[in-house]
mmCIF file of C-alpha atoms in Angstrom:
data_model
loop_
_atom_site.group_PDB
_atom_site.id
_atom_site.type_symbol
_atom_site.label_atom_id
_atom_site.label_comp_id
_atom_site.label_asym_id
_atom_site.label_seq_id
_atom_site.Cartn_x
_atom_site.Cartn_y
_atom_site.Cartn_z
ATOM 1 C CA GLU A 1 124.847 75.770 129.043
ATOM 2 C CA THR A 2 122.803 76.573 126.040
ATOM 3 C CA GLY A 3 123.253 78.820 123.767
ATOM 4 C CA VAL A 4 120.878 81.185 124.626
ATOM 5 C CA THR A 5 121.511 84.625 126.578
ATOM 6 C CA GLN A 6 119.808 86.575 128.266
ATOM 7 C CA THR A 7 120.347 90.377 129.920
ATOM 8 C CA PRO A 8 119.627 91.438 133.190
ATOM 9 C CA ARG A 9 118.847 87.622 135.013
ATOM 10 C CA HIS A 10 116.973 89.959 137.739
ATOM 11 C CA LEU A 11 115.066 93.485 136.986
ATOM 12 C CA VAL A 12 112.895 95.972 139.276
ATOM 13 C CA MET A 13 110.957 98.507 138.049
ATOM 14 C CA GLY A 14 108.500 100.444 138.928
ATOM 15 C CA MET A 15 104.669 100.982 136.558
ATOM 16 C CA THR A 16 106.014 103.607 134.923
ATOM 17 C CA ASN A 17 109.608 102.767 133.720
ATOM 18 C CA LYS A 18 110.469 102.098 130.825
ATOM 19 C CA LYS A 19 113.160 98.723 130.698
ATOM 20 C CA SER A 20 113.913 96.188 128.156
ATOM 21 C CA LEU A 21 114.863 92.784 128.302
ATOM 22 C CA LYS A 22 117.771 91.059 125.759
ATOM 23 C CA CYS A 23 117.790 87.664 124.260
ATOM 24 C CA GLU A 24 121.131 86.874 122.302
ATOM 25 C CA GLN A 25 121.394 83.429 120.713
ATOM 26 C CA HIS A 26 124.740 81.763 119.380
ATOM 27 C CA LEU A 27 123.312 78.172 117.660
ATOM 28 C CA GLY A 28 122.532 79.610 114.017
ATOM 29 C CA HIS A 29 118.450 79.952 114.450
ATOM 30 C CA ASN A 30 115.739 80.913 113.389
ATOM 31 C CA ALA A 31 113.119 80.889 114.961
ATOM 32 C CA MET A 32 112.723 82.415 118.762
ATOM 33 C CA TYR A 33 110.469 83.102 120.765
ATOM 34 C CA TRP A 34 109.001 85.177 124.116
ATOM 35 C CA TYR A 35 107.394 82.604 127.455
ATOM 36 C CA LYS A 36 106.357 84.518 130.683
ATOM 37 C CA GLN A 37 106.211 81.758 133.319
ATOM 38 C CA SER A 38 104.095 83.172 136.521
ATOM 39 C CA ALA A 39 103.452 81.678 139.806
ATOM 40 C CA LYS A 40 101.438 77.944 139.844
ATOM 41 C CA LYS A 41 100.789 78.732 136.286
ATOM 42 C CA PRO A 42 102.071 77.314 132.919
ATOM 43 C CA LEU A 43 104.666 79.198 130.352
ATOM 44 C CA GLU A 44 102.716 81.146 127.946
ATOM 45 C CA LEU A 45 103.711 82.150 124.619
ATOM 46 C CA MET A 46 103.909 84.926 123.996
ATOM 47 C CA PHE A 47 105.149 86.081 120.971
ATOM 48 C CA VAL A 48 107.443 84.169 118.118
ATOM 49 C CA TYR A 49 109.638 85.040 115.064
ATOM 50 C CA ASN A 50 110.378 82.647 112.531
ATOM 51 C CA PHE A 51 113.231 84.396 110.100
ATOM 52 C CA LYS A 52 113.216 88.164 111.384
ATOM 53 C CA GLU A 53 109.715 87.869 111.328
ATOM 54 C CA GLN A 54 106.292 87.882 113.245
ATOM 55 C CA THR A 55 104.301 85.238 113.778
ATOM 56 C CA GLU A 56 102.254 84.891 116.468
ATOM 57 C CA ASN A 57 101.084 87.369 119.599
ATOM 58 C CA ASN A 58 99.664 85.523 121.878
ATOM 59 C CA SER A 59 96.951 87.918 122.980
ATOM 60 C CA VAL A 60 99.452 89.879 124.850
ATOM 61 C CA PRO A 61 98.790 93.305 126.151
ATOM 62 C CA SER A 62 100.207 96.478 124.046
ATOM 63 C CA ARG A 63 102.322 97.455 127.089
ATOM 64 C CA PHE A 64 104.931 94.159 126.787
ATOM 65 C CA SER A 65 106.339 95.197 122.775
ATOM 66 C CA PRO A 66 108.671 93.102 121.134
ATOM 67 C CA GLU A 67 111.504 93.504 118.467
ATOM 68 C CA CYS A 68 113.737 91.260 116.507
ATOM 69 C CA PRO A 69 116.287 92.824 114.705
ATOM 70 C CA ASN A 70 117.988 89.727 113.066
ATOM 71 C CA SER A 71 117.903 86.064 113.581
ATOM 72 C CA SER A 72 120.120 85.967 116.669
ATOM 73 C CA HIS A 73 118.592 88.755 118.751
ATOM 74 C CA LEU A 74 115.128 89.700 120.147
ATOM 75 C CA PHE A 75 114.057 92.524 122.643
ATOM 76 C CA LEU A 76 111.017 92.727 124.872
ATOM 77 C CA HIS A 77 110.083 96.627 125.595
ATOM 78 C CA LEU A 78 108.169 96.956 128.654
ATOM 79 C CA HIS A 79 106.583 100.258 129.577
ATOM 80 C CA THR A 80 104.052 100.923 132.097
ATOM 81 C CA LEU A 81 103.647 97.469 133.749
ATOM 82 C CA GLN A 82 101.638 96.362 136.244
ATOM 83 C CA PRO A 83 102.844 94.662 139.485
ATOM 84 C CA GLU A 84 101.033 90.946 138.274
ATOM 85 C CA ASP A 85 103.617 90.927 135.394
ATOM 86 C CA SER A 86 105.723 90.104 137.472
ATOM 87 C CA ALA A 87 106.916 86.860 137.012
ATOM 88 C CA LEU A 88 110.252 85.027 134.937
ATOM 89 C CA TYR A 89 110.601 86.150 131.204
ATOM 90 C CA LEU A 90 112.260 82.658 129.255
ATOM 91 C CA CYS A 91 113.619 83.211 125.886
ATOM 92 C CA ALA A 92 113.723 80.740 123.385
ATOM 93 C CA SER A 93 115.753 79.962 120.123
ATOM 94 C CA SER A 94 114.873 77.049 117.881
ATOM 95 C CA GLN A 95 116.173 75.630 113.729
ATOM 96 C CA GLU A 96 113.364 76.958 112.917
ATOM 97 C CA GLN A 97 109.027 77.883 113.849
ATOM 98 C CA THR A 98 107.598 74.817 111.428
ATOM 99 C CA SER A 99 109.770 72.072 112.534
ATOM 100 C CA PRO A 100 108.189 69.333 114.542
ATOM 101 C CA THR A 101 111.755 67.170 114.966
ATOM 102 C CA ASP A 102 113.195 70.406 116.412
ATOM 103 C CA THR A 103 113.496 71.024 120.372
ATOM 104 C CA GLN A 104 113.896 74.568 121.096
ATOM 105 C CA TYR A 105 117.151 75.472 123.568
ATOM 106 C CA PHE A 106 116.023 77.578 126.440
ATOM 107 C CA GLY A 107 117.611 80.746 128.174
ATOM 108 C CA PRO A 108 117.985 81.460 131.328
ATOM 109 C CA GLY A 109 115.262 83.725 131.779
ATOM 110 C CA THR A 110 115.419 87.638 133.082
ATOM 111 C CA ARG A 111 112.529 87.448 136.769
ATOM 112 C CA LEU A 112 111.170 91.269 136.500
ATOM 113 C CA THR A 113 109.427 92.674 139.150
ATOM 114 C CA VAL A 114 107.262 95.752 139.187
ATOM 115 C CA LEU A 115 106.913 97.922 141.742
ATOM 116 C CA LYS B 1 92.014 74.269 122.845
ATOM 117 C CA GLN B 2 94.954 72.024 124.406
ATOM 118 C CA GLU B 3 95.259 71.646 128.065
ATOM 119 C CA VAL B 4 98.318 69.704 129.790
ATOM 120 C CA THR B 5 98.200 67.999 132.827
ATOM 121 C CA GLN B 6 100.753 66.610 134.973
ATOM 122 C CA ILE B 7 100.516 64.567 138.115
ATOM 123 C CA PRO B 8 101.687 63.985 140.486
ATOM 124 C CA ALA B 9 102.281 68.210 141.008
ATOM 125 C CA ALA B 10 105.859 67.311 143.790
ATOM 126 C CA LEU B 11 106.822 64.292 144.565
ATOM 127 C CA SER B 12 110.305 63.586 146.767
ATOM 128 C CA VAL B 13 111.622 60.036 146.822
ATOM 129 C CA PRO B 14 114.460 58.355 148.548
ATOM 130 C CA GLU B 15 118.153 58.394 146.837
ATOM 131 C CA GLY B 16 117.291 55.179 144.159
ATOM 132 C CA GLU B 17 114.050 54.528 143.794
ATOM 133 C CA ASN B 18 112.911 54.345 140.536
ATOM 134 C CA LEU B 19 110.168 56.604 139.728
ATOM 135 C CA VAL B 20 107.280 57.243 136.558
ATOM 136 C CA LEU B 21 105.683 61.393 136.067
ATOM 137 C CA ASN B 22 102.220 61.340 134.350
ATOM 138 C CA CYS B 23 101.976 63.454 132.050
ATOM 139 C CA SER B 24 97.935 63.917 129.644
ATOM 140 C CA PHE B 25 96.518 66.110 127.157
ATOM 141 C CA THR B 26 93.304 66.409 125.514
ATOM 142 C CA ASP B 27 94.010 66.706 122.355
ATOM 143 C CA SER B 28 95.114 64.251 120.545
ATOM 144 C CA ALA B 29 96.687 66.304 117.450
ATOM 145 C CA ILE B 30 100.299 66.992 118.153
ATOM 146 C CA TYR B 31 103.591 67.130 116.245
ATOM 147 C CA ASN B 32 105.533 65.272 119.297
ATOM 148 C CA LEU B 33 105.518 65.634 123.237
ATOM 149 C CA GLN B 34 109.284 67.261 124.816
ATOM 150 C CA TRP B 35 110.388 66.737 128.460
ATOM 151 C CA PHE B 36 112.338 69.747 130.068
ATOM 152 C CA ARG B 37 113.458 70.181 133.378
ATOM 153 C CA GLN B 38 114.017 72.896 135.491
ATOM 154 C CA ASP B 39 116.063 74.087 137.521
ATOM 155 C CA PRO B 40 115.352 76.933 140.247
ATOM 156 C CA GLY B 41 115.944 80.040 139.031
ATOM 157 C CA LYS B 42 116.869 78.788 135.640
ATOM 158 C CA GLY B 43 116.004 77.853 132.035
ATOM 159 C CA LEU B 44 114.345 74.625 130.596
ATOM 160 C CA THR B 45 116.462 72.198 129.276
ATOM 161 C CA SER B 46 115.617 69.586 126.715
ATOM 162 C CA LEU B 47 115.718 65.902 128.025
ATOM 163 C CA LEU B 48 113.632 63.466 125.501
ATOM 164 C CA LEU B 49 111.415 64.538 122.350
ATOM 165 C CA ILE B 50 108.693 61.998 121.315
ATOM 166 C CA GLN B 51 107.681 62.815 116.917
ATOM 167 C CA SER B 52 103.857 61.680 117.028
ATOM 168 C CA SER B 53 104.566 58.659 114.678
ATOM 169 C CA GLN B 54 107.378 57.067 117.777
ATOM 170 C CA ARG B 55 106.288 55.159 120.720
ATOM 171 C CA GLU B 56 109.472 56.174 123.179
ATOM 172 C CA GLN B 57 112.341 57.467 123.258
ATOM 173 C CA THR B 58 115.436 57.318 125.603
ATOM 174 C CA SER B 59 118.422 58.579 126.940
ATOM 175 C CA GLY B 60 120.609 57.272 129.624
ATOM 176 C CA ARG B 61 118.464 56.439 132.707
ATOM 177 C CA LEU B 62 115.436 58.551 131.089
ATOM 178 C CA ASN B 63 113.010 56.293 129.311
ATOM 179 C CA ALA B 64 109.398 58.647 127.767
ATOM 180 C CA SER B 65 106.481 56.805 126.342
ATOM 181 C CA LEU B 66 103.392 58.112 124.306
ATOM 182 C CA ASP B 67 100.666 57.166 124.134
ATOM 183 C CA LYS B 68 98.780 59.787 122.060
ATOM 184 C CA SER B 69 95.568 57.879 121.448
ATOM 185 C CA SER B 70 94.799 58.068 124.989
ATOM 186 C CA GLY B 71 96.975 61.314 125.503
ATOM 187 C CA ARG B 72 98.904 59.975 127.498
ATOM 188 C CA SER B 73 102.910 60.155 128.303
ATOM 189 C CA THR B 74 105.028 58.852 130.855
ATOM 190 C CA LEU B 75 108.121 59.530 132.018
ATOM 191 C CA TYR B 76 110.169 56.791 133.682
ATOM 192 C CA ILE B 77 113.610 58.101 135.390
ATOM 193 C CA ALA B 78 115.978 55.297 137.032
ATOM 194 C CA ALA B 79 118.202 55.011 139.852
ATOM 195 C CA SER B 80 117.121 58.158 141.001
ATOM 196 C CA GLN B 81 119.982 60.475 141.790
ATOM 197 C CA PRO B 82 120.581 63.840 144.150
ATOM 198 C CA GLY B 83 121.219 65.548 140.909
ATOM 199 C CA ASP B 84 117.808 64.929 139.219
ATOM 200 C CA SER B 85 115.841 66.583 141.472
ATOM 201 C CA ALA B 86 114.239 69.835 140.062
ATOM 202 C CA THR B 87 110.821 70.054 138.073
ATOM 203 C CA TYR B 88 110.198 68.209 135.374
ATOM 204 C CA LEU B 89 107.255 69.824 132.605
ATOM 205 C CA CYS B 90 105.410 67.839 129.818
ATOM 206 C CA ALA B 91 104.644 69.605 126.694
ATOM 207 C CA VAL B 92 102.705 69.246 123.289
ATOM 208 C CA MET B 93 103.543 70.416 120.065
ATOM 209 C CA GLY B 94 100.327 71.761 118.820
ATOM 210 C CA ALA B 95 99.614 70.291 114.964
ATOM 211 C CA GLY B 96 99.215 72.714 112.808
ATOM 212 C CA SER B 97 99.983 75.799 115.347
ATOM 213 C CA TYR B 98 103.322 74.354 116.141
ATOM 214 C CA GLN B 99 102.902 76.630 119.559
ATOM 215 C CA LEU B 100 104.372 74.128 122.720
ATOM 216 C CA THR B 101 101.710 73.631 125.448
ATOM 217 C CA PHE B 102 103.022 73.489 128.858
ATOM 218 C CA GLY B 103 101.957 71.660 131.816
ATOM 219 C CA LYS B 104 101.990 72.667 135.803
ATOM 220 C CA GLY B 105 105.511 71.064 135.982
ATOM 221 C CA THR B 106 105.854 68.040 138.714
ATOM 222 C CA LYS B 107 108.688 69.231 141.538
ATOM 223 C CA LEU B 108 110.494 65.914 142.507
ATOM 224 C CA SER B 109 113.329 65.943 144.850
ATOM 225 C CA VAL B 110 115.739 62.677 145.422
ATOM 226 C CA ILE B 111 116.190 62.826 149.483
ATOM 227 C CA PRO B 112 120.130 61.748 149.638
#
């Protein structure tokens, strides 16, 4: 079992809904990440927070809005999504972003379906 | 832009066989290369991390090698078991960006 938890594990939402994904890490790490995993595509990095500051936004549409209130919690707020946003959303954490010797620890993911 | 390619996309082997998974990357300016395992519908589990100055890492029945100059890595699994069935992902950490770029993975099935 990893020290990274994600809720909910499954989410079905309409295009006009607003929902949030939650991630919590119990590893004492300082960096947290959101990734998107679509069928037949590599994992795509969406956002990075290092010491609670957003350091990366990889051209993610504004309908995805991240929030990192502290080093242990990360949220992804969703609104007016499109069907092509259906994917597995993975959260990860590491000791800090700029450490080449540390790996990232992943949560189990939230399977999102947009109708 | 870094690109990571994994070959084959899928592999099926009988239990007990030794096997090799391949990973190639286009930009050799990396800090490290990592191998992950992903079970269906689950998150990723780190298997091995090879720093750019290293040639290989071993953990149990797993051995990963890195040839940075040629942009290649292999993951060797000895005496495969049904429990090894999963998707194996290769990722490189870009020098300067510290971001991981992933391949699409190799789906491994070990037949009892």
